[in-house]
Amino acid sequence: MVDAASNKPARAAAEFAPVRQTAAAPSAASPYRLATGGIVDRSAPLLFSFDGRNYGGLRGDTLASALLANGVRLVGRSFKYHRPRGILAAGSEEPNALVELREGARREPNTRATVAELYEGLAAVSQNRWPSLWFDCMAVNSLFSPIIGAGFYYKTFMWPASFWEKLYEPMIRRAAGLGRAAGMPDPDTYEKAFAHCDVLVIGSGPAGLMAALAAGRAGARVILCDEDFEFGGRLLAECRDIDGRPCAQWAGSLLAELASLPEVRMLKRTTVFGAYDHGVYAAIERVADHLATPSPHMPRQRVWNIVAKRTVLAAGAIERPLVFGNNDRPGVMLGGAVRAYLNRFAVKPGTRAVVFANNDDAVATLLDLAAAGISVQACVDPRGADAGVVRAAAQRIGTRFVNGAVVRARGGHRLRAVDVSAVAEPWHKLTFPCDLLAMSGGWSPSVHLSSHLGGRPQWSDALAAFVPGPLPRGMSVAGAAAGEFGLAACLAGGAKAGAEAAGDCGFAAKPVAMPGIGPEPIGIAALWRVRAKRGKAFVDFQNDVTVSDIELAEREGFRAVEHLKRYTTLGMATDQGKTANVNGLAIMAELTEKTIPATGATRFRPPYTPVAIGALAGHHRRKDFKPTRLTPGHAWAQEQGAVFMETGLWLRAQYFPQPGDNSWLDACNREVTATRNAVGVCDVSTLGKIDLQGTDAGLFLDRLYANAMSSLPVGRARYGLMLREDGFVLDDGTVSRLAEDHFFVTTTTANAARVMQHMDFCHQVLWPDLDVQFVSVSDQWAQYSLAGPKAREVLQKLVDGQHDISNTAFPYMAAGEVTVGGGVPARLFRISFSGELAYEISVPARFGDAVIRAVVAAGAPLGIRPYGLEALSVMRIEKGHVGGAEINGQTTARDLGLERMVSSKKDFIGRVMAGRPALLAPDRPAFVGFKSVGDGAIGAGAHFLPVGAEPSARNDEGHVTSVAYSPTLGHLVGLGLLKGGSKRLGEKMRAYDPLRGRDTLIEVCSPVFYDPEGARLRA
Amino acid sequence: MPDQALRQRAPLEALARPGRFGATSAAAGVMLSEIRDRGLASVAARKNQRAALLAAAKSAFGCGLPTRPRRAFGRDGLSFVWAGPDQWVAMLDHGPVGGIEPRLAASLKGLASVVDQSDGRAVVRIGGARARAALAKGMPIDLHERAFTPGDAALTFFSHINVHIWQVDETPTYEIAVPRSFVGSFWHWLTEASAEFGYEATGSNSSA
Amino acid sequence: MRIPCPYCGERGNAEYAYLGDAGVSRPQTPLGAALEGATLDAWMNYVYLRDNPAGAHRELWYHASGCRAWLIVTRNVSTHEILNVEAANGAIRDGRVGAL
Ligand SMILES: [Zn+2]
């Protein structure tokens, strides 16, 4: 962030700037480049292009300075009126000079040329013009400006509504749009990083450097951030002496010391863009924006999350434009920017200049222009006697001083002259030919970050500026950002803030010796607009908001600052009104005859400057958006050609296709049939698994589940149903008792984390006195379901011989510990989701891969097939088990036909609220099965309608939750929630699905289609 | 039973290819490896048994269980890392499969619940001059030497994955326990974060 | 936001999950009691109704990416200032926060 502090000098005649050695001869390649001076590297020429033309620049240039060095003044067209625009500023506040940077997939619109660091081969094109920058058809908008003023969108295109989307908006967007996005995937990477420090210093101008030095010398961990690619802030842009040395050189020695301090981290090209609670700051580091393409393994940009115990905001100040007719002509530039181009970039932004300012800042501008050999035609200052130092400076360089104001700029694509009205002779217009107007309306402290947490900036009449109001805890403000205008004040303020911040963190700082600085008048008299009849007077350059727009808003009653903003779009462009807000507010104050504080102040919100969404996402995009969980058998499933699907974070096998399959359904049918007829194996490692121990573990589970668990014998498993406290079903799973005080619980894959959190809540918040300990073992165990009439036969080949797993020794719902493969510990559960004779076997995850291979090898002679989620789902529908589609957060145990599981003999979560009358209403949709008796397709989500009834919400009687083709039964089987539920068996209804255009007759039946007696699973 | 013995697979076996990766302009800033021969178990104090547990551990294993986020070393390659209030992760260097749980359970019976987690966590070791910088790209806690020293431990996350980290030495070297199913994503992000500094991966590393 | 976990130390809010008002306590209702009148009111209050004061508020937070402790955080919800943090189980056992 630029520190503007040193920028308020009004040099006493005796100590004016050091005499320049420059004769300011333009070099041949870049006609406006000074032969000496600046901090550009003349030994490192760079080629770049703008709008297809090639130019030369130097390392150390921005695109803006390089364009100016080549005499390019016209760089863009304005948003609404397509007016020609040039470069206004030299920093991130630039509203005009927005370009599309780079080409192809890396093309980036709305890049500010004033902060785009030049590199070899940089390619930029101007925006918002058609067909070319010099001849723009849309400039005709300017002629229609009376009808596209403030509130234009709101008034004109109100009716009919449908025209807005189809006609008006596309038209307006095309006519008024800014840059074009690349429209292609970004080939670069972005990343996020965390940082912690004692003292965060934001801005490396005189105040920031001193703050960092004071804190760094004390031993504090310091992070110094600056958005620029060089540290130093205004010290690089000004021609001042500190301790008898040029200020940029003085800054260099400070930077060298800072770099030598091990606990000082210096981040350049890094904008702190947001302040958050408790000392958290977000910053964006442009790691590789200054390169054509990032070096290998380097991100393009990095978002820092910085946790700071203390923060020193030394973000400097932003100069305000003056508001007069045609003040947007290319060549009208902020005075501080003119000095930055001269002193830092060694570029002449013009050949004949006029200086127009309401404050003593003009002194430095006059002297620097003269030293660069630019002829200054006039110095215009609306102040009378108060302008003494400016008048003296003008005299010293032989420039005419006019007490008055510039009323209008002349010229089209570039400034040709300015019309000046003198106070003494207002009737007599003076015209000064010039191609550069250096203007200054005063400086606005960069208070943005101080107000991100809600603190309103305070108005200072003396400074004619807002200064920071109540600060976020831990933040202090120093230098120009605090309204300390003047180099000496900045240095002292920064040192003090840095020392105090370090002190607060427990590091005693010694006072930093203050360098010698001469006197610095900083007088200002507010001038918010020049009243003139001719030419648009812009307040917000980027959004084309003029004084007339503010006047219109005032006339129409949009006077409050938030209304003004939204009605005129003042301050709503990508620059968030950095150069515009104060002027706009002050003009409204004038119009309403109120003070500025009474008119209001807009608070700022992050981000301080635009941040790419890609940078905020970091590495977390596409398949890396979130982590992926893989089961121990994943590699094996991949080898089998499994098609995977995402379930939560997990990848699970959906089905195992084979050559000749026409669709997934062929694979699914094959897997179901193999399981029903022989044996299938399915990876169920994704189930949530929780190990519970403790003397109260059974009691705890009783309170957690709707059914009793303390009565479960050791060595047995039980299906369990968990409710939420509001009485609806939360999750289902199994509970197995491994020992008197030791249980093993499974949850559904989807709800594992949620159930764990719920259990922690119940244990810690509701029943902290129970002796129960539990921990997730989801990742410890690989778990496979073996299902089918031959499941036991396969298992017997795997389980070590000493374990009897016969039907008698290990019956349905048995659970116990076994060993496999010669001593590998395993757990065996005889539970079934498919309705077949089935087991789930758990082995330590490191054996998960080997065991699935061993299972398949052992089962091969018996016709084993792996099955995926599709087959699993078909079999559970055939069997009438509820799944995620039925446990949808809106169903109770009763709705699902599971009321017999709900205990009336104990308290448990959800017990009371499940008994609410509305949840017991007989017409609540309840769980049923259905068969198709028509010939159309049916999908989940179809509505049950009585035959012959109008399709309407009133006639809606429920919906289809799950439906599948049953290869076992040879027809569709479906599950649903139907009013009245099982009382309606045998009824015919419509399954009506207007979304898919389906309407089929169904017959309500029991949800258990397959083996209703359960003989198979007990086999 | 097929004639071949069941082969064990380490979590990172297929992923952590040995070699030098990422930037090669300077010496590798980050060293990565997987510890494959360490037994892990969750230990949680039974209700009102905390004091008795601490005493029993002291006499049985030669170290107190840390009551703040630290790691304590006992006899015979056993160590305990704090893992939440009244909870620890016990670790046994060169632990045989399934060896840690019975060893602890025998001494702590009735005082603590012990659960084998040797397969539930991958333990990744990260060290080198730029290890902190690499970890800072995904881990929100402060690992600066003034804030986190050898023996310190923390439960936190790395790139959306909950992890358990403790510092081994001042190199600095850290060990990070990651739920096994997440280890692919974890490794991907960790190596992406390390690439800028250049990293050297060795397949496995001995636990001691 | 940074919340000091009494076990783990100060951590960013990304490690925590939020539940809300810690001032409600689970009503005790005997088995078979009718769900009406004061009983129903107590349950509706416990399950659905939450105070939303401007200013200091006691809230339940879960250190989901840390030690898995449920915490009672006293926070000024207008300024986000954290006034106090304690483990929920201790606070509840000591009767400072209602539950069961
Ligand atoms: Zn914690």
PDB file of C-alpha atoms in Angstrom, chain A residues 32-33 63-73 87 333 341 347-349:
ATOM      1  CA  TYR A  32       9.395  10.276 -22.724  1.00  0.00           C
ATOM      2  CA  ARG A  33      11.965   8.407 -20.657  1.00  0.00           C
ATOM      3  CA  LEU A  63       2.536  -1.149 -17.731  1.00  0.00           C
ATOM      4  CA  ALA A  64       1.301   2.395 -17.115  1.00  0.00           C
ATOM      5  CA  SER A  65       4.756   3.914 -16.755  1.00  0.00           C
ATOM      6  CA  ALA A  66       5.984   2.028 -19.801  1.00  0.00           C
ATOM      7  CA  LEU A  67       3.041   3.280 -21.868  1.00  0.00           C
ATOM      8  CA  LEU A  68       3.666   6.836 -20.719  1.00  0.00           C
ATOM      9  CA  ALA A  69       7.349   6.451 -21.562  1.00  0.00           C
ATOM     10  CA  ASN A  70       6.244   5.658 -25.089  1.00  0.00           C
ATOM     11  CA  GLY A  71       3.896   8.602 -25.279  1.00  0.00           C
ATOM     12  CA  VAL A  72       0.764   6.432 -25.100  1.00  0.00           C
ATOM     13  CA  ARG A  73      -1.859   8.503 -23.314  1.00  0.00           C
ATOM     14  CA  ILE A  87      -3.910   7.152 -16.724  1.00  0.00           C
ATOM     15  CA  MET A 333      -3.452  13.182 -13.776  1.00  0.00           C
ATOM     16  CA  TYR A 341       6.188   8.815 -12.861  1.00  0.00           C
ATOM     17  CA  VAL A 347       9.057   9.076 -17.218  1.00  0.00           C
ATOM     18  CA  LYS A 348       7.689  12.408 -18.348  1.00  0.00           C
ATOM     19  CA  PRO A 349       3.893  12.114 -18.369  1.00  0.00           C
TER      20      PRO A 349
END
